[in-house]
Coordinates of C-alpha atoms and ligand atoms in Angstrom, one line a residue:
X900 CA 0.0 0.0 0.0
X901 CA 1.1 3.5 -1.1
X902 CA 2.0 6.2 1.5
X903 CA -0.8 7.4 4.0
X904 CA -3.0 10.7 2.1
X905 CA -3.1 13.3 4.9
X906 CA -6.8 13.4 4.7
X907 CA -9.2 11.6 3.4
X908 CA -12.5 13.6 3.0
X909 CA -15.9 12.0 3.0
X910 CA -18.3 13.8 0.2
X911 CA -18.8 15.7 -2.4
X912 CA -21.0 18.3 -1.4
X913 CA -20.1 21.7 -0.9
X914 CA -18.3 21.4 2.7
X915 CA -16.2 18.6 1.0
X916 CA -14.8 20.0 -1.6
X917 CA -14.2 23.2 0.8
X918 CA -12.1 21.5 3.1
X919 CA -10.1 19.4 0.4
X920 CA -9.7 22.5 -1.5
X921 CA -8.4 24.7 1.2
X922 CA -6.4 21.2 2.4
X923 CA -4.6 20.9 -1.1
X924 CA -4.1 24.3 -1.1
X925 CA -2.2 23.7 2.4
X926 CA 0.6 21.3 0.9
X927 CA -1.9 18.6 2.4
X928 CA -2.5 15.1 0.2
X929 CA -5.9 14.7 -0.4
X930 CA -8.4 12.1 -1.5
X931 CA -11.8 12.8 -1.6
X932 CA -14.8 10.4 -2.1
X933 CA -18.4 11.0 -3.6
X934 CA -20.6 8.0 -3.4
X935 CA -22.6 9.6 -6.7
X936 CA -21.8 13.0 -8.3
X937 CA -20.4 16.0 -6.7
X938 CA -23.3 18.0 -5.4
X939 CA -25.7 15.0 -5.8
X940 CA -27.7 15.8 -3.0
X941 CA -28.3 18.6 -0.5
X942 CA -25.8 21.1 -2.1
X943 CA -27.7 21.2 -5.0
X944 CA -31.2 21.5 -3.5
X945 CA -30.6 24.4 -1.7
X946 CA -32.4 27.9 -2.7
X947 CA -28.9 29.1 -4.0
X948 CA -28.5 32.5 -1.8
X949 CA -25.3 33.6 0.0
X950 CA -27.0 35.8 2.5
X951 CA -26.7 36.6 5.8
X952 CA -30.6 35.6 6.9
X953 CA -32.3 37.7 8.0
X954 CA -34.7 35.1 9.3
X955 CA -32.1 34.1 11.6
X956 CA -31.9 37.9 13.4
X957 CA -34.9 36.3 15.2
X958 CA -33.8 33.3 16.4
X959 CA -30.8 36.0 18.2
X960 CA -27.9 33.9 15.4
X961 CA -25.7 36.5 15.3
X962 CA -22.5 35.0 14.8
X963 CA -23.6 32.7 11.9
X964 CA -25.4 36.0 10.4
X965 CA -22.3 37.9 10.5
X966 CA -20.0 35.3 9.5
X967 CA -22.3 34.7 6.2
X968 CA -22.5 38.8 5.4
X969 CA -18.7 38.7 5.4
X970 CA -18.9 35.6 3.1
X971 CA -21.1 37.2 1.2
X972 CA -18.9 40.2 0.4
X973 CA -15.8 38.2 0.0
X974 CA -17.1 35.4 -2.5
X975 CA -19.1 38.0 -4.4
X976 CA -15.6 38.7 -5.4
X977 CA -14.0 35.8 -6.0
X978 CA -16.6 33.6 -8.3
X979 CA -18.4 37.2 -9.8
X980 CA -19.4 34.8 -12.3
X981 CA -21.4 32.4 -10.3
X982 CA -22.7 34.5 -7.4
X983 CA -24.1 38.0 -8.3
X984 CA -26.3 40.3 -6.4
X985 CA -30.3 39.9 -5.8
X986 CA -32.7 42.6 -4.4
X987 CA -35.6 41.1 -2.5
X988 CA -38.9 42.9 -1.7
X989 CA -40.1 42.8 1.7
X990 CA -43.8 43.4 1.7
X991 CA -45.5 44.3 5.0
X992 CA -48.5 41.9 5.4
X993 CA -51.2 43.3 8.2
X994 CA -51.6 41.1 11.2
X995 CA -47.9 39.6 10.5
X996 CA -44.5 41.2 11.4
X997 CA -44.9 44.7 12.3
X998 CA -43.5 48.0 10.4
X999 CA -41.0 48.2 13.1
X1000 CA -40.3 44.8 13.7
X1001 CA -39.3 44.5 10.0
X1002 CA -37.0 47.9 10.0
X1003 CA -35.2 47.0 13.0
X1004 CA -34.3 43.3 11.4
X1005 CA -33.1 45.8 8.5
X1006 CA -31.4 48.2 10.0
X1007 CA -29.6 45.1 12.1
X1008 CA -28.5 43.2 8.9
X1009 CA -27.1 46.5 7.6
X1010 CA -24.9 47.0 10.0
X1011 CA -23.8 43.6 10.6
X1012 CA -22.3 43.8 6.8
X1013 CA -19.1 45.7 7.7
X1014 CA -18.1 46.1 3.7
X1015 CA -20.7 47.6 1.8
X1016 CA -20.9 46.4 -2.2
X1017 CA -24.5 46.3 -2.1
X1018 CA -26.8 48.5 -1.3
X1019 CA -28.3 49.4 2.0
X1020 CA -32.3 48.3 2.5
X1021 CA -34.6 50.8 1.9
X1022 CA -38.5 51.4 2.4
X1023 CA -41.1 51.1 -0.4
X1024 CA -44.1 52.2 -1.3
X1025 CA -45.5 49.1 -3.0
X1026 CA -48.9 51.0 -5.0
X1027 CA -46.1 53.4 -6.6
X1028 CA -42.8 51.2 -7.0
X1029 CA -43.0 49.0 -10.6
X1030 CA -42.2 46.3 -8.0
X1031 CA -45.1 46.0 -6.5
X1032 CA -47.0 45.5 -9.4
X1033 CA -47.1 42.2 -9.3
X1034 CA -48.3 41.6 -6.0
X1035 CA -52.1 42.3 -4.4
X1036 CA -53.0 45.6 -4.1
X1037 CA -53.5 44.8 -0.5
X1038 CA -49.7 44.9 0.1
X1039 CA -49.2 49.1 0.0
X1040 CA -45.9 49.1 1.8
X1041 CA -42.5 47.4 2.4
X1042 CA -38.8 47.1 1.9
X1043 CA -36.0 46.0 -0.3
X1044 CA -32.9 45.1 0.6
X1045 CA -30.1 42.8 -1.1
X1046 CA -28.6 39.4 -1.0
X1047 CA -26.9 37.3 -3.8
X1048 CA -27.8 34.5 -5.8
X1049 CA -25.5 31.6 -6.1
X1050 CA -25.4 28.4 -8.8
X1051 CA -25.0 26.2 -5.9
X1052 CA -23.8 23.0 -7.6
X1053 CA -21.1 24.7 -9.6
X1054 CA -20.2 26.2 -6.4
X1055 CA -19.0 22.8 -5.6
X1056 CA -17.6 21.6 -9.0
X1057 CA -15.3 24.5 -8.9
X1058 CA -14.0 23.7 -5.4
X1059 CA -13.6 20.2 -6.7
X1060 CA -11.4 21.6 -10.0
X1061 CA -9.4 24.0 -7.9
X1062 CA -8.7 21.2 -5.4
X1063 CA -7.4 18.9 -8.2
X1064 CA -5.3 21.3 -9.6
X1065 CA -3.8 21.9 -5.9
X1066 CA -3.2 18.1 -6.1
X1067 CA -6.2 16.5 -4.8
X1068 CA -7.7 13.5 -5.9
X1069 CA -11.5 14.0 -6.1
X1070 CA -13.0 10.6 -7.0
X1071 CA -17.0 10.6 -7.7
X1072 CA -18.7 7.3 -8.2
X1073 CA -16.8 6.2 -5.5
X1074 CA -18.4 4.7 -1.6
X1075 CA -16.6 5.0 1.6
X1076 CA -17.5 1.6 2.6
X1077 CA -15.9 1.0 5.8
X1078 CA -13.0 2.4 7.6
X1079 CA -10.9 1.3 11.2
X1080 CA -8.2 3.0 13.1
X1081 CA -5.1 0.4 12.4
X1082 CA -1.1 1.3 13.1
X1083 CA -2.0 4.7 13.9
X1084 CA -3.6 6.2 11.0
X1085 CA -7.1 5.0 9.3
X1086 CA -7.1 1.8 6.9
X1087 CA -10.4 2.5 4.7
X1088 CA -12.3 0.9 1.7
X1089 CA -13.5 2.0 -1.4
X1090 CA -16.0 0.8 -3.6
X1091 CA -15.4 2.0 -7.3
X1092 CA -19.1 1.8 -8.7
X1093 CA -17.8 2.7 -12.0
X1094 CA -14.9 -0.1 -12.3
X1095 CA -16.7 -2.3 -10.0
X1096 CA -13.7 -2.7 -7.9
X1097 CA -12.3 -2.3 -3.8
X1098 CA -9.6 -0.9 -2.7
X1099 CA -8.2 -0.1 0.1
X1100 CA -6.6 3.3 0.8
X1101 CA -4.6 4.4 4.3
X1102 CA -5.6 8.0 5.5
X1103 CA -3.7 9.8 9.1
X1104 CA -7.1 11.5 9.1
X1105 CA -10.7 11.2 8.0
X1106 CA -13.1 14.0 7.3
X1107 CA -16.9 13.1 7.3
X1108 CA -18.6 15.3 5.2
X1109 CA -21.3 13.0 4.4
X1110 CA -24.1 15.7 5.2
X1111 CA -27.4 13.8 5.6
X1112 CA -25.2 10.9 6.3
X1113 CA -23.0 12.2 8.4
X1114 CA -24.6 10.6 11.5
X1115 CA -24.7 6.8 9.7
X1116 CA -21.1 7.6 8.3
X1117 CA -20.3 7.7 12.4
X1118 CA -21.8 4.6 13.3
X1119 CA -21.4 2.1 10.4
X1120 CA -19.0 3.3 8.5
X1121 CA -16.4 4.3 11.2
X1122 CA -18.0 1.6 13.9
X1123 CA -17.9 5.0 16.2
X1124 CA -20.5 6.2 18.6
X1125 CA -22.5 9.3 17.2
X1126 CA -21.6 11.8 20.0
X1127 CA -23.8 14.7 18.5
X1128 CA -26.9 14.2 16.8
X1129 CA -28.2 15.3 13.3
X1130 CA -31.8 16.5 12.6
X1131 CA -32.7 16.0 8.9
X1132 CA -35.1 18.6 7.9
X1133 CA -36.7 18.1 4.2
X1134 CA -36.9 21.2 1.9
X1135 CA -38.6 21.8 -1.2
X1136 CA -38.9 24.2 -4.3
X1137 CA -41.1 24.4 -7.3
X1138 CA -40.5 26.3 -10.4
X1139 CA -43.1 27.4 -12.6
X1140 CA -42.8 29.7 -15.8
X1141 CA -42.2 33.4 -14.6
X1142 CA -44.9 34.8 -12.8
X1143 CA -43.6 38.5 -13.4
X1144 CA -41.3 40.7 -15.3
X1145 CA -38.2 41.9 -13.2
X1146 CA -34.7 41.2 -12.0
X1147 CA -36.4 41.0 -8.2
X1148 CA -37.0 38.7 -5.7
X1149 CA -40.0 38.2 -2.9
X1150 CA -39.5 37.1 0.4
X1151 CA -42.9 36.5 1.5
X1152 CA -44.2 36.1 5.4
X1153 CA -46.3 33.5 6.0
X1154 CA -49.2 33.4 8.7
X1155 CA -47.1 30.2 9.8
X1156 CA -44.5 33.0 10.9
X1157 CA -42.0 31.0 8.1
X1158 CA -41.2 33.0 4.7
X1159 CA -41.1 31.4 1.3
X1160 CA -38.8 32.9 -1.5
X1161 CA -40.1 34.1 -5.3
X1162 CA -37.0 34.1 -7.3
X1163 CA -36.6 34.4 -10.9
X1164 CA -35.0 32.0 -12.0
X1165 CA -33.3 30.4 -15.6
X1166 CA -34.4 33.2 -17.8
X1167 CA -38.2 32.4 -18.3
X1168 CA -38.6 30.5 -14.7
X1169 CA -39.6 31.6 -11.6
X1170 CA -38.3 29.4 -8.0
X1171 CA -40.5 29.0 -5.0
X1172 CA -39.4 27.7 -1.9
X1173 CA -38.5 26.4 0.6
X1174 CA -40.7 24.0 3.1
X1175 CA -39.3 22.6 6.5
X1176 CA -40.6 19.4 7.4
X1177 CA -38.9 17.5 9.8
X1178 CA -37.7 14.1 7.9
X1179 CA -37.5 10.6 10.4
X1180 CA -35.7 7.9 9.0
X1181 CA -32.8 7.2 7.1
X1182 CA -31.5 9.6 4.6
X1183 CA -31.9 9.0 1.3
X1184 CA -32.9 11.1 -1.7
X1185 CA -36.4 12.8 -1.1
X1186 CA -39.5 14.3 -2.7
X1187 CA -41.5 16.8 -2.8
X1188 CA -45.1 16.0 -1.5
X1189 CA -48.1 16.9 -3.2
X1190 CA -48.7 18.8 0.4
X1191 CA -46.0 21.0 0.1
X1192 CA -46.6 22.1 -2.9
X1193 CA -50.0 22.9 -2.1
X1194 CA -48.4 25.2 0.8
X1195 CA -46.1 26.3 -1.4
X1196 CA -48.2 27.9 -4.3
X1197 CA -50.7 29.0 -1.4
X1198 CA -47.7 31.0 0.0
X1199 CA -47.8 32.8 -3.4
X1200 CA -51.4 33.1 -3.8
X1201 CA -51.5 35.0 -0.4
X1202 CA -49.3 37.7 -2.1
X1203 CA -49.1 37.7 -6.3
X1204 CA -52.3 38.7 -8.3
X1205 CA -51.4 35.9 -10.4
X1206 CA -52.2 32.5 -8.9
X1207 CA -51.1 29.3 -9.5
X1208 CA -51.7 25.8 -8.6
X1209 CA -49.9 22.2 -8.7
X1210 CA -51.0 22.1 -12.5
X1211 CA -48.3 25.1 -13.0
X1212 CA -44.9 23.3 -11.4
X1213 CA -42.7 22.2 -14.5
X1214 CA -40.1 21.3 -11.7
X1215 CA -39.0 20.7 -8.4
X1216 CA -36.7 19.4 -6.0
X1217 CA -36.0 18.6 -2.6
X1218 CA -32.8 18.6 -0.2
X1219 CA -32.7 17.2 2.9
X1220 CA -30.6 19.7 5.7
X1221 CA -28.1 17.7 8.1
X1222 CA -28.8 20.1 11.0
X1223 CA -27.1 19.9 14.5
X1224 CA -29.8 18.8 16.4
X1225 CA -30.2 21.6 19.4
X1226 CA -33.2 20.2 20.7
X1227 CA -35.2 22.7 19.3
X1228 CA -38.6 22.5 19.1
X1229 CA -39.4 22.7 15.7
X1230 CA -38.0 22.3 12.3
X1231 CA -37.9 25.9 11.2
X1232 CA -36.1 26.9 14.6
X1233 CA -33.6 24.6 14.2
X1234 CA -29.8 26.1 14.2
X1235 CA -28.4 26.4 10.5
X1236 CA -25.3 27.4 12.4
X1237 CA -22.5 24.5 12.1
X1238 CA -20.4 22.0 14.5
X1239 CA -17.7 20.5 14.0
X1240 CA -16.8 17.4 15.9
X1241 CA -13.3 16.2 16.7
X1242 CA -13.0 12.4 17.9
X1243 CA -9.2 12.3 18.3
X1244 CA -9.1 9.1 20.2
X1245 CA -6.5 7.5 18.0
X1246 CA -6.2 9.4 14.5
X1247 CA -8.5 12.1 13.9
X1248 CA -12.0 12.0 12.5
X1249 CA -14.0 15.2 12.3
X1250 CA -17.3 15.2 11.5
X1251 CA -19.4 18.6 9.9
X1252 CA -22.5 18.9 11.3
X1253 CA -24.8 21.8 9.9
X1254 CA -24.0 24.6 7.7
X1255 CA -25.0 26.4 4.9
X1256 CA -23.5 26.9 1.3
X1257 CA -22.6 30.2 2.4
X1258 CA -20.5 29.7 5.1
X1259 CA -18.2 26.9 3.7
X1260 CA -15.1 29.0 3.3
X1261 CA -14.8 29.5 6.5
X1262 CA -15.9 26.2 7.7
X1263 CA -13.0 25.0 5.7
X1264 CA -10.5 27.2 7.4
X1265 CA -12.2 26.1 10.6
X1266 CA -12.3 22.4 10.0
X1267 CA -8.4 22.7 9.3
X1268 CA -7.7 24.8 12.5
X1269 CA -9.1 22.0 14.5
X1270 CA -7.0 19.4 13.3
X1271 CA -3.7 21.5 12.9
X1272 CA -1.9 20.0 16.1
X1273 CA -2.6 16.7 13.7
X1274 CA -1.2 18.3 10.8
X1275 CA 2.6 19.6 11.5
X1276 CA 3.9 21.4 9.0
X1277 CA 0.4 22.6 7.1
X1278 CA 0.4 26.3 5.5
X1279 CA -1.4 29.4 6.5
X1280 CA -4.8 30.1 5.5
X1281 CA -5.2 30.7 1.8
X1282 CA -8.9 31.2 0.5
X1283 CA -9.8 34.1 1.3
X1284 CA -8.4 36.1 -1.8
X1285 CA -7.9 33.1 -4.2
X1286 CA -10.8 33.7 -6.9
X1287 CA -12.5 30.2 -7.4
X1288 CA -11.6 29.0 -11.4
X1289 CA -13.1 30.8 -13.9
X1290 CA -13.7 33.8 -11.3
X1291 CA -10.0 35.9 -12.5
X1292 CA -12.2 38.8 -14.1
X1293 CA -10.3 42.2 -14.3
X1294 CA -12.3 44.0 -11.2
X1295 CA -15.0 41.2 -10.9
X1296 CA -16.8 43.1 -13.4
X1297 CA -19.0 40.0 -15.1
X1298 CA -20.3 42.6 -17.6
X1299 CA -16.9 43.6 -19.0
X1300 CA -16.1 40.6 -19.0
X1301 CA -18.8 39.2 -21.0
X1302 CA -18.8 42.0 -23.7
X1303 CA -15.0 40.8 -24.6
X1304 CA -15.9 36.6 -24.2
X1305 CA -19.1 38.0 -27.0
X1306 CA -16.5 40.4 -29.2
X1307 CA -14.0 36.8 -29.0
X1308 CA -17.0 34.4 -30.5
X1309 CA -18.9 36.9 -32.5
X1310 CA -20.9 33.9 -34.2
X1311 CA -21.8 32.9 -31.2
X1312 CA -26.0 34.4 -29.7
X1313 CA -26.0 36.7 -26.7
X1314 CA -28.0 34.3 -24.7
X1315 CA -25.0 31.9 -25.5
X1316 CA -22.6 34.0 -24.6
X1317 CA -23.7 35.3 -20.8
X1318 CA -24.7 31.2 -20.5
X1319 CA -21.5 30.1 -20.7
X1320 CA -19.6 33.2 -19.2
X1321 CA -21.8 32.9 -16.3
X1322 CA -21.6 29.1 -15.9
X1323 CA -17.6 29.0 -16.8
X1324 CA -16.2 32.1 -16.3
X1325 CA -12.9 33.2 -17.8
X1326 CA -12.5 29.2 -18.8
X1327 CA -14.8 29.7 -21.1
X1328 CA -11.8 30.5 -23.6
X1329 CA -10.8 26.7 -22.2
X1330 CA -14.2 25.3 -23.7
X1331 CA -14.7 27.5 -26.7
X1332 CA -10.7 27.4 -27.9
X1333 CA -10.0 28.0 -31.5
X1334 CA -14.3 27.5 -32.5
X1335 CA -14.5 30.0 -35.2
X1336 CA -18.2 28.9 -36.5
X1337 CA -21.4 27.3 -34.7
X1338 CA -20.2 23.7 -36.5
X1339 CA -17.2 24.0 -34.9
X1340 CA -19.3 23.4 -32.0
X1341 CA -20.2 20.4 -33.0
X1342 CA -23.4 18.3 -32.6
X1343 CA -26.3 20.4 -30.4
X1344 CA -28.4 18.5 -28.2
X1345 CA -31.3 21.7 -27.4
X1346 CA -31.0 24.2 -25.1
X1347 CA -27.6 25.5 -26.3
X1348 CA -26.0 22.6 -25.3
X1349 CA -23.5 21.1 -27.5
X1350 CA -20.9 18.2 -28.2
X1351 CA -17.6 20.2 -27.5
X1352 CA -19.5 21.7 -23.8
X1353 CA -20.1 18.0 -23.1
X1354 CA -16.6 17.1 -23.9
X1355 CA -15.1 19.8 -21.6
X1356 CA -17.7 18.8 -18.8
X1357 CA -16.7 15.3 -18.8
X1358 CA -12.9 16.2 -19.3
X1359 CA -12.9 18.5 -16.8
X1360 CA -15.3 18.5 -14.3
X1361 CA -16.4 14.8 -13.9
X1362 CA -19.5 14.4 -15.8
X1363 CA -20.2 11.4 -16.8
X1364 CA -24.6 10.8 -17.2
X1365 CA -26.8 13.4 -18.3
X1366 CA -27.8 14.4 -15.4
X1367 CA -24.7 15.5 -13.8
X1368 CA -24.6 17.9 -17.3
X1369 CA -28.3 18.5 -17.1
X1370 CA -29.0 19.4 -13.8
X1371 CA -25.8 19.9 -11.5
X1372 CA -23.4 21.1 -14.5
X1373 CA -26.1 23.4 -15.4
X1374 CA -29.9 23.4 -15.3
X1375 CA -30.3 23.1 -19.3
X1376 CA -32.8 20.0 -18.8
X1377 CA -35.5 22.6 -17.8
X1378 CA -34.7 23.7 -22.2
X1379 CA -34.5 20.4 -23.2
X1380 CA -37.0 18.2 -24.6
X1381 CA -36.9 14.1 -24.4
X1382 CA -35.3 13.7 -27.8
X1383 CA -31.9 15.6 -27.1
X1384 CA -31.5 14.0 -23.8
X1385 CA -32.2 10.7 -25.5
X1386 CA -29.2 11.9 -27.9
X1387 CA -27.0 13.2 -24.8
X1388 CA -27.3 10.1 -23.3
X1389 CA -26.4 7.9 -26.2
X1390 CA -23.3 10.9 -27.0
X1391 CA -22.3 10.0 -23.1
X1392 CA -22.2 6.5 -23.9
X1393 CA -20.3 6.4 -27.0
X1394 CA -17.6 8.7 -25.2
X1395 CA -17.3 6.1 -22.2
X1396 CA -17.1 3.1 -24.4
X1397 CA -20.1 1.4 -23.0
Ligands
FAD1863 C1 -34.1 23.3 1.0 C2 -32.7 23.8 1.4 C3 -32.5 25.2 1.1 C4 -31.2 25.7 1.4 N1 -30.9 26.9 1.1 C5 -29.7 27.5 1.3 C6 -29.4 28.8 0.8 O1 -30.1 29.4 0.1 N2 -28.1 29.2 1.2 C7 -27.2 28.5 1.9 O2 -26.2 29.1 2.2 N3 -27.5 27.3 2.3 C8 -28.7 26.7 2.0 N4 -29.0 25.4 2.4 C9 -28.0 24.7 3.2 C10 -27.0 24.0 2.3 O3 -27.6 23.6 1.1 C11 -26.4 22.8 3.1 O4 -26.0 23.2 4.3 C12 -25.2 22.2 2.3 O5 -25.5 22.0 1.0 C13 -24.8 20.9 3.0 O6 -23.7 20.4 2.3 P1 -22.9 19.1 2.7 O7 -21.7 19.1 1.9 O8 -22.8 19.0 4.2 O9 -24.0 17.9 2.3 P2 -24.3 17.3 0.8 O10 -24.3 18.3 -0.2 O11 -25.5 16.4 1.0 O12 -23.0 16.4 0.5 C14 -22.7 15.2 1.2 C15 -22.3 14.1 0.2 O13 -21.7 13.0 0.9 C16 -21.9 11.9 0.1 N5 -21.7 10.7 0.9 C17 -22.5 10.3 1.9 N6 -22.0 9.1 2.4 C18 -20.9 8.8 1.6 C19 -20.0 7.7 1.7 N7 -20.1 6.7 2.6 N8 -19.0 7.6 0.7 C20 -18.9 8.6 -0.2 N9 -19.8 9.7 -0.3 C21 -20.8 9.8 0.7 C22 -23.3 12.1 -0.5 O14 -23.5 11.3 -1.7 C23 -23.4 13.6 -0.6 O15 -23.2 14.0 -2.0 C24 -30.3 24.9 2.1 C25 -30.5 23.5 2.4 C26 -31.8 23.0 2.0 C27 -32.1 21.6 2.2

């Protein structure tokens, strides 16, 4: 057997590819294991915000709301491609939140933002602002204030490429079967899916990362005791064609004192969500109920002139969230804040409980503080100004930067252009290369998507079905129709050999 890796990481979701990124980045050797695809399950399911929360101001989480406004700030600039601001609207509803209670919860998540890209909430008078056109006429007064919108599973697929090109293996398709403290570091094995074939790897410290698993990982996995618990709380979205004109989103109170999001979303989309129903059992992928989405296109009909019903969802999802469980008493009040666990009785294993896509960074560099006595040698902290790939833009400026990708690949449509800028970045040179004409392209498969994007995907970032390209890679199955995934999948197929 080869020399021990430094860590071995459990998962790919976005706290796994956090830590092995800032890891590799720390002259550490890295493996990290995905039982599926990176971002398979909770990290893509999330509502894709990097906000503070203001929600949380309530339940008095003021660390966890000012270390996500400072994340906020600080990975606005380093993936400007990805992550780019949102306003939300605020309306007052009668016989909910008060006036005050709303501008206090404002004026507190203001001033909790030390830098200040975006701008500062403000009030509105709904009947005369064009963004309260959409809503009931009911709804005369409120407030906007900002946030920023995040493509949450390339979030993690661009950790994952800059921890491989800081040296880390990221293996996907691959099952942490079993692991056992042996000669003083950890003797594990691995289940290859896609060669059908164990293996066993030694590791001087484990990471679980497993997120809805995280508790199982502890007992069967590592045949340790689960010191702190999780709580698995389901949450769900629906998308349904745009229910209104505008670059703004609604955050909507609900007489259940929860609020539901109204996001545009995709270009012609529009993304509702979330629910919080507490999930018993074993994780596993989940589903959206036919009662949530009841609750969740009453949530809109309480506020939009336009309503809608079950008949109008062309999509949804569902994530479960691997909360530390704090006892509380129900699902919405649990803490999103994170733990991390250190069991050090032999070599290390620390376990990530918690957490949002937010605050990974700095979970990473926190993870990594706690097992620095275990790692002699390991470099400073490097993340913070270390733009994720494709996120080098000359002053963050994703407009600029778009207008020169467009004057590069004249023959290629606007739409085509911001698509792949926004989903790639600066390596959008990488994909495009010397294509001088769309059959340079080669073969389309709908929604924009074609051969040599597929090739780069699968070169570079893992893909290998069509849904890691059509719904993690990028969410072009919502513009596809049956016949060019059909195509994909045969394309995906020929590629692999199979
Ligand atoms: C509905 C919803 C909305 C949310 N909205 C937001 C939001 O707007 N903003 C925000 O900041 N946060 C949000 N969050 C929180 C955020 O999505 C999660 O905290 C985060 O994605 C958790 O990531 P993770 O890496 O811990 O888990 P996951 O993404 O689930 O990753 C864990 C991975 O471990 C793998 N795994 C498990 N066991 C093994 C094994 N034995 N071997 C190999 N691999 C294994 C799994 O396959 C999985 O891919 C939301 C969450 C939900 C559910």
């Amino acid at each position: 057997m080869s020399d021990p890796f430094d860590l071995l990481v459990i998962g790919g979701g976005i706290n796994g590819v956090g830590i092995a990124r800032d890891a590799a980045g720390r002259g550490l050797r890295v493996l990290l294991c995905e039982r599926g695809d990176l971002a398979e399950h909770t990290s893509s399911a999330s509502t894709k915000l990097i906000h503070g929360g203001l929600r949380y101001l309530e339940q008095y989480e003021f660390r966890l709301v000012r270390e996500a406004l400072a994340e906020r700030e600080r990975l606005m600039r380093l993936a400007p491609h990805i992550i780019w601001p949102l306003r939300f609207v605020l309306p007052h509803d009668a016989g909910l939140r008060p006036v005050w209670m709303l501008r206090v919860g404002l004026f507190l998540y203001d001033h909790l933002a030390r830098l200040r890209a975006l701008p500062r909430s403000q009030a509105l008078r709904l009947g005369r602002d064009g963004v309260g056109a959409p809503l009931q006429k009911r709804l005369t007064r409120g407030f906007a204030y900002s946030d920023c919108w995040v493509e949450d599973s390339r979030l993690v697929v661009l950790n994952a490429v800059d921890a491989a090109e800081h040296g880390a293996e990221i293996r996907t398709r691959t099952t942490v079967e079993s692991a056992r403290r042996e000669a003083g570091a950890w003797t594990v094995t691995l289940y290859d899916a896609e060669r059908r074939q164990r293996e066993s790897v030694r590791a001087r410290i484990v990471v679980n990362a497993a997120g809805p698993w995280v508790g199982e990982t502890l007992l069967r996995t590592l045949a340790l005791e689960a010191r702190p618990k999780v709580r698995l709380v389901k949450g769900s979205h629906i998308v349904v064609r745009r229910l209104y004109a505008g670059d703004q989103a609604y955050i909507l109170q609900q007489p259940d004192r929860r609020i539901v999001f109204a996001i545009p979303y995709e270009r012609d989309f529009t993304l509702i969500g979330t629910t919080d129903v507490a999930h018993e059992g074993e994780p596993g992928p989940v589903r959206i109920s036919a009662e949530e989405t009841r609750y969740l296109c009453a949530c809109i009909n309480r506020s939009f002139e336009r309503s809608i019903g079950p008949d109008d969802v062309v999509w949804s999802f569902s994530g479960l969230r691997p909360l530390y469980d704090d006892a509380a008493a129900n699902a919405s009040a649990v803490t999103r804040d994170y733990v991390l666990d250190l069991d050090h009785e032999g070599p290390p294993v620390l376990s990530v409980f918690g957490g949002k896509i937010t605050t990974y960074r700095r979970l990473a560099e926190h993870a990594l503080e706690k097992l620095k006595p275990h790692l002699p040698g390991m470099k400073p902290v490097w993340t913070g100004a270390a733009p994720l790939p494709g996120g080098d833009m000359p002053g963050a400026d994703f407009e600029a930067f778009a207008s020169t990708l467009a004057a590069e690949y004249p023959f290629l449509p606007e739409a085509t252009v911001r698509r792949l800028g926004r989903a790639y970045g600066t390596r959008a040179a990488l994909l495009l290369g010397d294509a001088r004409a769309p059959s340079d392209l080669g073969e389309i498969f709908g929604g924009d998507l074609s051969a040599r994007e597929v090739d780069y995907l699968v070169r570079h970032e893992w893909a290998r079905a069509s849904d890691d390209i059509l719904w993690r890679r990028s969410k072009l199955g919502l513009h596809m129709d049956r016949e060019g995934v059909a195509r994909l999948g045969r394309y995906l197929a020929a590629a692999s050999g199979c």
